[in-house]
PDB file of C-alpha atoms in Angstrom:
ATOM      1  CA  UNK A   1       0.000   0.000   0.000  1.00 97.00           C
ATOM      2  CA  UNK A   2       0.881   3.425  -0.828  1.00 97.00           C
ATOM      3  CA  UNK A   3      -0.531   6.835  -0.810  1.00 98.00           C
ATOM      4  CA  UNK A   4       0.830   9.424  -3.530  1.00 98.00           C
ATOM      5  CA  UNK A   5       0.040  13.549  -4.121  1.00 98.00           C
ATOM      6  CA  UNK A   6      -0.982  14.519  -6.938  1.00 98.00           C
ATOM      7  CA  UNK A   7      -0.145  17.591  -7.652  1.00 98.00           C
ATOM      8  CA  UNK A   8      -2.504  19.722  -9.973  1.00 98.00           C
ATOM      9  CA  UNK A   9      -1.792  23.028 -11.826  1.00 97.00           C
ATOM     10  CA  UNK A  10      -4.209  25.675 -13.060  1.00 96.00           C
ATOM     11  CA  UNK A  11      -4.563  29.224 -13.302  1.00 93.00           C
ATOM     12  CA  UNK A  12      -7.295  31.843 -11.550  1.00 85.00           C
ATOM     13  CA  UNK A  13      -7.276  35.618 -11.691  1.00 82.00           C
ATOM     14  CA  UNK A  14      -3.995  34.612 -13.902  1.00 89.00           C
ATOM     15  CA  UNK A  15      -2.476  33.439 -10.877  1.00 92.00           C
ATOM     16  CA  UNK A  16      -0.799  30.100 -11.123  1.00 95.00           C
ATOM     17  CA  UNK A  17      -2.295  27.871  -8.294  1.00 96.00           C
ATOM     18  CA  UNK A  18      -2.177  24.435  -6.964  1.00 97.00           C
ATOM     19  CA  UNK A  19      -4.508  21.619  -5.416  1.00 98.00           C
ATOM     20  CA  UNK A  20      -2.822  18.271  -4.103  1.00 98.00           C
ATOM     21  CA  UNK A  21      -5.575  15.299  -4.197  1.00 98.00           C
ATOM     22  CA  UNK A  22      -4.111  11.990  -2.982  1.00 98.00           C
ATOM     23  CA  UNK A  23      -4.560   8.991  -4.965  1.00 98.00           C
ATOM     24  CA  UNK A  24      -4.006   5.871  -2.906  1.00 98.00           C
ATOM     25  CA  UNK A  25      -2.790   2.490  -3.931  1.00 98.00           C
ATOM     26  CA  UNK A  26      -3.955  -1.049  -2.505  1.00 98.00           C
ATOM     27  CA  UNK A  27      -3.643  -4.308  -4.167  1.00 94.00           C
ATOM     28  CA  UNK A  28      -3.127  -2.420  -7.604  1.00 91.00           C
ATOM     29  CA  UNK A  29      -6.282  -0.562  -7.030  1.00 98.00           C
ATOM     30  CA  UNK A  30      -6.798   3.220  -6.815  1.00 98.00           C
ATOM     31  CA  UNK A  31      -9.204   5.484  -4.256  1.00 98.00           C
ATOM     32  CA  UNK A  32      -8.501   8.522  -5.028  1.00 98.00           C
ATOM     33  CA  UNK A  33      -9.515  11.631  -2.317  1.00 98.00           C
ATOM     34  CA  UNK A  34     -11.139  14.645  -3.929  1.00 98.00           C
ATOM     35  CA  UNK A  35     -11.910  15.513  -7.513  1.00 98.00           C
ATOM     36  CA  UNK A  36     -10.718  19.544  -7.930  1.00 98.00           C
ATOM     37  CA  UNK A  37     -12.827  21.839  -9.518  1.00 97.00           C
ATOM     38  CA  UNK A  38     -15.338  21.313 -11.779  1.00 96.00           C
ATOM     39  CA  UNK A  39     -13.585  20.197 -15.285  1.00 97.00           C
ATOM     40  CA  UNK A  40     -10.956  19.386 -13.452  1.00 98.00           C
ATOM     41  CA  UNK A  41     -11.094  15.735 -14.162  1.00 98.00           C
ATOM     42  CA  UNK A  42      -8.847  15.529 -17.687  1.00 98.00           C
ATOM     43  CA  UNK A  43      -6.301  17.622 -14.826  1.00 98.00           C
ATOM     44  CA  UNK A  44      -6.719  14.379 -12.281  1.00 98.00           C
ATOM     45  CA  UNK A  45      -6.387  11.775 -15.093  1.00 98.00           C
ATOM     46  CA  UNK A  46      -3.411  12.841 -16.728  1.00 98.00           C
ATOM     47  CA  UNK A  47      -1.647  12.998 -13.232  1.00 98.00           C
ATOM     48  CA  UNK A  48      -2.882   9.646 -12.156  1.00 98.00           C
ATOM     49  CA  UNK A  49      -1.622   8.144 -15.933  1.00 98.00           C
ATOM     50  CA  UNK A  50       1.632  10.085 -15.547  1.00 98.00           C
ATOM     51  CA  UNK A  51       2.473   8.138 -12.548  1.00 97.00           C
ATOM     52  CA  UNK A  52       1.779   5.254 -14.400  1.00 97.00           C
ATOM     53  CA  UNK A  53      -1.175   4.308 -13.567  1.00 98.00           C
ATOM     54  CA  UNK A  54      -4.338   2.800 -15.049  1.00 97.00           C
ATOM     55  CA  UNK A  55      -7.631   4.413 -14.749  1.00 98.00           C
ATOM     56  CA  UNK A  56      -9.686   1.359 -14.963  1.00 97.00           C
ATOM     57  CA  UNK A  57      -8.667   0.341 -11.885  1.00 98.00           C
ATOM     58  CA  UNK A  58     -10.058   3.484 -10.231  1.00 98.00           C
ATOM     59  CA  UNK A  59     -12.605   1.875  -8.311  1.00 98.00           C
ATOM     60  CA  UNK A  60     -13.169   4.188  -4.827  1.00 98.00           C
ATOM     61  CA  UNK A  61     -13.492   8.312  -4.666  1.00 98.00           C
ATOM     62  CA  UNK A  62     -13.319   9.705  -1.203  1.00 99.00           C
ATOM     63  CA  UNK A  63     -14.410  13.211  -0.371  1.00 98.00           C
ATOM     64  CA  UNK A  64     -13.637  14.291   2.534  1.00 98.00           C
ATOM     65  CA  UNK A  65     -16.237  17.625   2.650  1.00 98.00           C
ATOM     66  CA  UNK A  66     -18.742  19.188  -0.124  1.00 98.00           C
ATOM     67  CA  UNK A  67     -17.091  22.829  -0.956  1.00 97.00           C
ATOM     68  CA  UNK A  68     -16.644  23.363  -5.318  1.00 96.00           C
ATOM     69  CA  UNK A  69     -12.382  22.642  -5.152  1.00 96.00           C
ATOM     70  CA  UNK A  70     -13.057  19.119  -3.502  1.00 98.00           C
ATOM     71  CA  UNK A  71     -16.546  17.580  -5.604  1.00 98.00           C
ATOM     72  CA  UNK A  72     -16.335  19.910  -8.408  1.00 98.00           C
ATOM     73  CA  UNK A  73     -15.550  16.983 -10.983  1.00 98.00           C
ATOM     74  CA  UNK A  74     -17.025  14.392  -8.679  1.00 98.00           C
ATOM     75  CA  UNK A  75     -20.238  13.883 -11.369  1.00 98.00           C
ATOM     76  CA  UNK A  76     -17.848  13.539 -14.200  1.00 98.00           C
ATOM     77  CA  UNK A  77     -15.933  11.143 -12.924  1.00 98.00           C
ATOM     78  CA  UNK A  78     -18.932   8.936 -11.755  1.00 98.00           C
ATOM     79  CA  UNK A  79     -20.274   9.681 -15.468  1.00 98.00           C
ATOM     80  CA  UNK A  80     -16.862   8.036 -16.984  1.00 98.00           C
ATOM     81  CA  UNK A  81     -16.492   5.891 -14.249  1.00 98.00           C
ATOM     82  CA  UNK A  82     -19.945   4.259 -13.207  1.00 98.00           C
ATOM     83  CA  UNK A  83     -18.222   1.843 -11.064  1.00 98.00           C
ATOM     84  CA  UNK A  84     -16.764   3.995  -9.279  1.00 98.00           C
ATOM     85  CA  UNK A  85     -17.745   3.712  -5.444  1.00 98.00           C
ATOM     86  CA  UNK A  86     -18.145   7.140  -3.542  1.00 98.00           C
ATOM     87  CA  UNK A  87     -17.163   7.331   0.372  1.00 98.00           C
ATOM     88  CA  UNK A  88     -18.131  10.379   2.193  1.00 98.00           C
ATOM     89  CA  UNK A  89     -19.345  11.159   5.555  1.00 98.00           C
ATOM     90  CA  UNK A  90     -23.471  10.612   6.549  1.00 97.00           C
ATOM     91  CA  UNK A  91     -23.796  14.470   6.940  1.00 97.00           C
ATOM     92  CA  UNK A  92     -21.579  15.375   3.813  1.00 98.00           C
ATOM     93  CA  UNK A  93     -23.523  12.875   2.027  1.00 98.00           C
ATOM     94  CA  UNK A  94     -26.660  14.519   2.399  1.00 98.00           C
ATOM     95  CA  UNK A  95     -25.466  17.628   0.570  1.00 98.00           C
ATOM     96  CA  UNK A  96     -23.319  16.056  -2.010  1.00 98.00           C
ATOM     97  CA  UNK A  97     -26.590  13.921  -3.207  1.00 98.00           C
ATOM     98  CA  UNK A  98     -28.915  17.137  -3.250  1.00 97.00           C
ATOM     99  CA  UNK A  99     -31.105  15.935  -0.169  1.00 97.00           C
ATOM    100  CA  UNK A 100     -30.417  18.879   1.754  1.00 97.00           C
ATOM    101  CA  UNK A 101     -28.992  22.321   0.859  1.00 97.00           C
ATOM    102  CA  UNK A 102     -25.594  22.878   1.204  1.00 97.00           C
ATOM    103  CA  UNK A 103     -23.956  24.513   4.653  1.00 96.00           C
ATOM    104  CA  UNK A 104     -21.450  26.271   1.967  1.00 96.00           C
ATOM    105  CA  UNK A 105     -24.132  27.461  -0.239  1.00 96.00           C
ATOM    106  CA  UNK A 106     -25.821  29.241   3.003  1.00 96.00           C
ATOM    107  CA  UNK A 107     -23.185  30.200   4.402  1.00 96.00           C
ATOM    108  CA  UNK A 108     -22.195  32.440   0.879  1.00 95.00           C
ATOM    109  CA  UNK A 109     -25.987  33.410   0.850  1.00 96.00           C
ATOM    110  CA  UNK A 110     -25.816  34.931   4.148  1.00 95.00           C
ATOM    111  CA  UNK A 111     -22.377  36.944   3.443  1.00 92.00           C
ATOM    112  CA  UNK A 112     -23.425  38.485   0.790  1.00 91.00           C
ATOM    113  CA  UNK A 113     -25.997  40.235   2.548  1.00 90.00           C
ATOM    114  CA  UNK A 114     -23.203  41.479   4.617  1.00 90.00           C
ATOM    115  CA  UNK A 115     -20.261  42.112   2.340  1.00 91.00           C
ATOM    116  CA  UNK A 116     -18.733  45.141   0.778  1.00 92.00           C
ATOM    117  CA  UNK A 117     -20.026  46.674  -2.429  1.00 91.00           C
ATOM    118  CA  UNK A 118     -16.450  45.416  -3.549  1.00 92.00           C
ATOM    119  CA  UNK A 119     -16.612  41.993  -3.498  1.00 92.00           C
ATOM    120  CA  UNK A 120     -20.677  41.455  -4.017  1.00 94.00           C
ATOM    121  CA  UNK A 121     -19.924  40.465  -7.761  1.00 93.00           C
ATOM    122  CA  UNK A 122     -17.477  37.452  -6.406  1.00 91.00           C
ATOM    123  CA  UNK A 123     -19.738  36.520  -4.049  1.00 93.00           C
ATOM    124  CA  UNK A 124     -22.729  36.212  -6.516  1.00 95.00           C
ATOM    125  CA  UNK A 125     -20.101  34.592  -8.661  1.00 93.00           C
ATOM    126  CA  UNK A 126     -19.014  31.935  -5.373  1.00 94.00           C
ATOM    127  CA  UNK A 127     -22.596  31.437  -4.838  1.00 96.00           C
ATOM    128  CA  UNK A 128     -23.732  30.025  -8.635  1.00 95.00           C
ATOM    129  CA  UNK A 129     -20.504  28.203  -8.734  1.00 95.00           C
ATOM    130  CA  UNK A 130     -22.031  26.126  -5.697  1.00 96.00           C
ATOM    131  CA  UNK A 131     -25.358  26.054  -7.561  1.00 96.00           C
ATOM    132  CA  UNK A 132     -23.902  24.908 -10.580  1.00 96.00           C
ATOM    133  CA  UNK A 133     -22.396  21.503  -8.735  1.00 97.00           C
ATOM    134  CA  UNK A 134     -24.181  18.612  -9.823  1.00 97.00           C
ATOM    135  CA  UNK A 135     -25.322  16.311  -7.621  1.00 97.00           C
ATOM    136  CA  UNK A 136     -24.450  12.552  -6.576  1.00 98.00           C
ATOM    137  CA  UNK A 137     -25.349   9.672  -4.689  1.00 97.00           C
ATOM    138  CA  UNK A 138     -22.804   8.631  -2.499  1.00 98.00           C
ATOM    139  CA  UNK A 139     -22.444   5.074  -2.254  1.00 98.00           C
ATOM    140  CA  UNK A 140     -20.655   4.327   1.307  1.00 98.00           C
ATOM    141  CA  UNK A 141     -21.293   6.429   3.836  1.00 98.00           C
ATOM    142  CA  UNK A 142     -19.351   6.840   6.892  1.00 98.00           C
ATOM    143  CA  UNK A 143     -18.728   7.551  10.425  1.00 97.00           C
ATOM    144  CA  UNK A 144     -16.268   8.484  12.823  1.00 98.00           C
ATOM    145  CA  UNK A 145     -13.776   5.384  13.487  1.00 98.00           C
ATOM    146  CA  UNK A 146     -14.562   3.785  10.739  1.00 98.00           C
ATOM    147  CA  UNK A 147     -12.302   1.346   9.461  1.00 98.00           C
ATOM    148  CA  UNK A 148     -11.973   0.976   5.024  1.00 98.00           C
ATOM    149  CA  UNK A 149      -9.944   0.038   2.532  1.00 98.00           C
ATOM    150  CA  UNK A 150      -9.240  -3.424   3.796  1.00 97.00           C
ATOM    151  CA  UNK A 151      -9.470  -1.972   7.353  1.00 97.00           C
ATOM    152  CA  UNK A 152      -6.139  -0.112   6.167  1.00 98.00           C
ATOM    153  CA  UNK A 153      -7.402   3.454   6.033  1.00 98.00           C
ATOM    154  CA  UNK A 154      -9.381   4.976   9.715  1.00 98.00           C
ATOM    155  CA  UNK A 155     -12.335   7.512   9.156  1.00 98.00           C
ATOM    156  CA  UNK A 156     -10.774  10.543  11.767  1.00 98.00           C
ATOM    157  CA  UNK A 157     -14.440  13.133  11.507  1.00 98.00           C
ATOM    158  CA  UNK A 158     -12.539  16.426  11.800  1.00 98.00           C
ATOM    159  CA  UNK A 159     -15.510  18.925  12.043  1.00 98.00           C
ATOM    160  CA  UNK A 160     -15.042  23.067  11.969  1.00 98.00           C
ATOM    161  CA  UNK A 161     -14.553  23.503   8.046  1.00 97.00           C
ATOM    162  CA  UNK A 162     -17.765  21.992   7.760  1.00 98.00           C
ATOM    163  CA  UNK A 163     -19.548  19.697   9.774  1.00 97.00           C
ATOM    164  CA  UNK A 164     -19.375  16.940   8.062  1.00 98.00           C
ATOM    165  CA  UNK A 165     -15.630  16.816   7.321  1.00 98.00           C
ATOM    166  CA  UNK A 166     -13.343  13.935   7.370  1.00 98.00           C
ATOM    167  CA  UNK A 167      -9.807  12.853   7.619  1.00 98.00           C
ATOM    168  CA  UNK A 168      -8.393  10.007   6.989  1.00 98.00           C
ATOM    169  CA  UNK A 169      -5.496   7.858   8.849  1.00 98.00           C
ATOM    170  CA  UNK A 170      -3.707   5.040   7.709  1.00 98.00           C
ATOM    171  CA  UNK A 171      -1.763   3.792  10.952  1.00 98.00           C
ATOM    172  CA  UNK A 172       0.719   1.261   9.192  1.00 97.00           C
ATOM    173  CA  UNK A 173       2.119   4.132   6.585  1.00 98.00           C
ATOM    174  CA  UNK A 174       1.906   6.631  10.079  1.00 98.00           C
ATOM    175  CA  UNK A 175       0.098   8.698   7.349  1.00 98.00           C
ATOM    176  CA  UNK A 176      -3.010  11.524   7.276  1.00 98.00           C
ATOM    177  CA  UNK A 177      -4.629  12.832   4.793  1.00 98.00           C
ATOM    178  CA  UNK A 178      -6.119  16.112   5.649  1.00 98.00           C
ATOM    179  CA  UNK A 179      -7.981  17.357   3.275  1.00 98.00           C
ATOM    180  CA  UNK A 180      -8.910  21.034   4.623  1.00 98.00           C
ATOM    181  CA  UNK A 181      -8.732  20.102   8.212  1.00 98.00           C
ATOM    182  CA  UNK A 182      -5.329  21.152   7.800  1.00 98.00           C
ATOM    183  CA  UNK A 183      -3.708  23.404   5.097  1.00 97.00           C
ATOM    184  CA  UNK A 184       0.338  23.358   5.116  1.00 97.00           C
ATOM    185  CA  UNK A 185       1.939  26.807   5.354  1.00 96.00           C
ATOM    186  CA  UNK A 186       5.866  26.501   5.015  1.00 93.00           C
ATOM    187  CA  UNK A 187       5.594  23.111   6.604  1.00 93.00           C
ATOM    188  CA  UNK A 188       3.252  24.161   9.457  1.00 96.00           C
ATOM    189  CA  UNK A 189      -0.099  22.991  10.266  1.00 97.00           C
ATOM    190  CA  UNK A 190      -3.184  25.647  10.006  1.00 97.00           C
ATOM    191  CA  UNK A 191      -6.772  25.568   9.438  1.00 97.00           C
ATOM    192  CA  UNK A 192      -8.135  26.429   6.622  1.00 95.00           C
ATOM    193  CA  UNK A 193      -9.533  29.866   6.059  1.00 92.00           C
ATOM    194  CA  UNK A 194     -11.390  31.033   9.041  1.00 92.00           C
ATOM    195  CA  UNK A 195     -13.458  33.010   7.119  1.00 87.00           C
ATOM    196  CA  UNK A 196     -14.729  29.647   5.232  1.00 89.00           C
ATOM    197  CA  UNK A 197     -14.909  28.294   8.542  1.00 95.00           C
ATOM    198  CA  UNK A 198     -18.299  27.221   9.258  1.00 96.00           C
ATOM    199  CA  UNK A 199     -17.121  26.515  13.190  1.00 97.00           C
ATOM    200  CA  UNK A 200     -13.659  27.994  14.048  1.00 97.00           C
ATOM    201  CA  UNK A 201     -13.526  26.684  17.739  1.00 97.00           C
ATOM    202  CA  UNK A 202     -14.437  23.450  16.021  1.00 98.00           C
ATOM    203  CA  UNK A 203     -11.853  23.512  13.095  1.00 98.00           C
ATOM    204  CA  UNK A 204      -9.423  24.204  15.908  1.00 98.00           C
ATOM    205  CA  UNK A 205     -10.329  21.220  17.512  1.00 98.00           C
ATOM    206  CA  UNK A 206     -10.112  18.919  14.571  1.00 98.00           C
ATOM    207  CA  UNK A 207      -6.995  20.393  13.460  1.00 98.00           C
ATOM    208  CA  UNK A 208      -5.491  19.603  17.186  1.00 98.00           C
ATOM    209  CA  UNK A 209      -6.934  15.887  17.014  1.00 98.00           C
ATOM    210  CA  UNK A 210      -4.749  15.075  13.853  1.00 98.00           C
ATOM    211  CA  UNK A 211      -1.941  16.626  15.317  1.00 97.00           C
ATOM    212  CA  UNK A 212      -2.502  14.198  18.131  1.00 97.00           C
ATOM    213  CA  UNK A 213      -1.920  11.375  15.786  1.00 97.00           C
ATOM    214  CA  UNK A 214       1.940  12.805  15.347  1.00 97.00           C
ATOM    215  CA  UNK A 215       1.836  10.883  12.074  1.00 98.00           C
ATOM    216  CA  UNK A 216       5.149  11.294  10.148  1.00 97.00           C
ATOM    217  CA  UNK A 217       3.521  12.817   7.112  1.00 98.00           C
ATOM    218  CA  UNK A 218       0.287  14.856   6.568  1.00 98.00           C
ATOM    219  CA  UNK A 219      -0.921  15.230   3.055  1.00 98.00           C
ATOM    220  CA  UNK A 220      -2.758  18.026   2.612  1.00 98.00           C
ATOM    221  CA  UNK A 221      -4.896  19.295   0.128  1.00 98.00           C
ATOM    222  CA  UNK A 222      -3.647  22.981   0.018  1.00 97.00           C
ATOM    223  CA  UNK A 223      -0.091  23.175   0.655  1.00 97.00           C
ATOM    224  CA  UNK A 224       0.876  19.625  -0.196  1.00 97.00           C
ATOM    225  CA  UNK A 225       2.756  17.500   1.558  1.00 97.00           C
ATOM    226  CA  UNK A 226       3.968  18.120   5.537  1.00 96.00           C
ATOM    227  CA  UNK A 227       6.520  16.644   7.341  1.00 93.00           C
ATOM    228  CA  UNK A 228       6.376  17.126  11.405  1.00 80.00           C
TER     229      UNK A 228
END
């Protein structure tokens, strides 16, 4: 078993930026953790196949929270991929799918009633990229504790970012993967941005629990890889 970053290029406001999704590797099959943005997935594919890897053995997608950078290409990749079996926590699950409206989608609502004149057109921009997110079943849903992955890979719930969040451990590689419980900033550990914070007491918390784990490497989703 092995876990590798993938690391993923692409411009906004014509500034070069970067997203790190893990793709994981168990008896020569793949679960990869977050799908980008939306049309992100020729991005994800090319990475995966650069590292010499096979897509039709892609047979798990993990997302650790709904926000547009982690399940933006999530219904592409089920489209291409029908096989494909999504993880993602009970309460994430509920917004991925389109049960239930989504705490981000709110949450950008509510600011812009707030906001400066400034930045109203990004936030009615934010607001129908969230709307524009198609929606999908999840397949597996899970629960703090949980053991998957051939009991390899421990569900850590690491609420504040939003409520549903996950982590995920994998005790025998002494590895986490964060996604935005944790961002790396010149190899240090932060939450994510507070002001994307749905619960900041809370994200402290979570971020404090993986640090617990003093795992010897924390991939993270912004920042990339973090050594401790």
């Amino acid at each position: 078993m092995k876990i590798l970053e993938l690391s993923i290029e692409f411009e906004f406001n014509g500034q070069k930026n970067y997203i790190y999704p893990s793709l994981i590797i168990l008896n020569n099959e793949l679960t990869l953790v977050d799908t980008g943005y939306a049309n992100f997935i020729t991005l994800i594919e090319n990475e995966i196949l650069k590292n010499g890897y096979e897509m039709k053995n892609l047979k798990n997608i993990i997302i650790t929270h709904y926000d547009d950078d982690h399940i933006g290409s999530l219904y592409d990749f089920k489209e291409k991929y029908p096989w494909i079996n999504i993880i993602a926590s009970e309460i994430e699950s509920k917004y991925i799918s389109g049960e239930m409206k989504s705490e981000r989608l709110i949450q950008a609502e509510d600011m812009l009633k707030t906001i400066p004149n400034s930045e109203v057109d990004f936030g009615n921009w934010f607001i129908q990229q969230l709307k524009n997110l198609k929606h999908v079943s999840i397949d597996e849903k899970v629960r703090d504790g949980d053991m998957i992955l051939d009991d390899k890979c421990w569900i850590i719930a690491t609420p504040g970012h939003t409520s549903g969040h996950i982590s995920l451990y994998f005790p025998s590689l002494n590895i986490v993967i964060t996604g935005d419980a944790a961002v790396n900033k010149k190899q240090e550990l932060i939450i994510a941005n507070p002001n994307f914070c749905l619960d900041v007491d809370n994200a402290q918390q979570s971020l404090s629990k993986i640090k617990n784990l003093k795992a010897e490497t924390y991939y993270c989703y912004h920042g990339g890889k973090c050594s401790l």
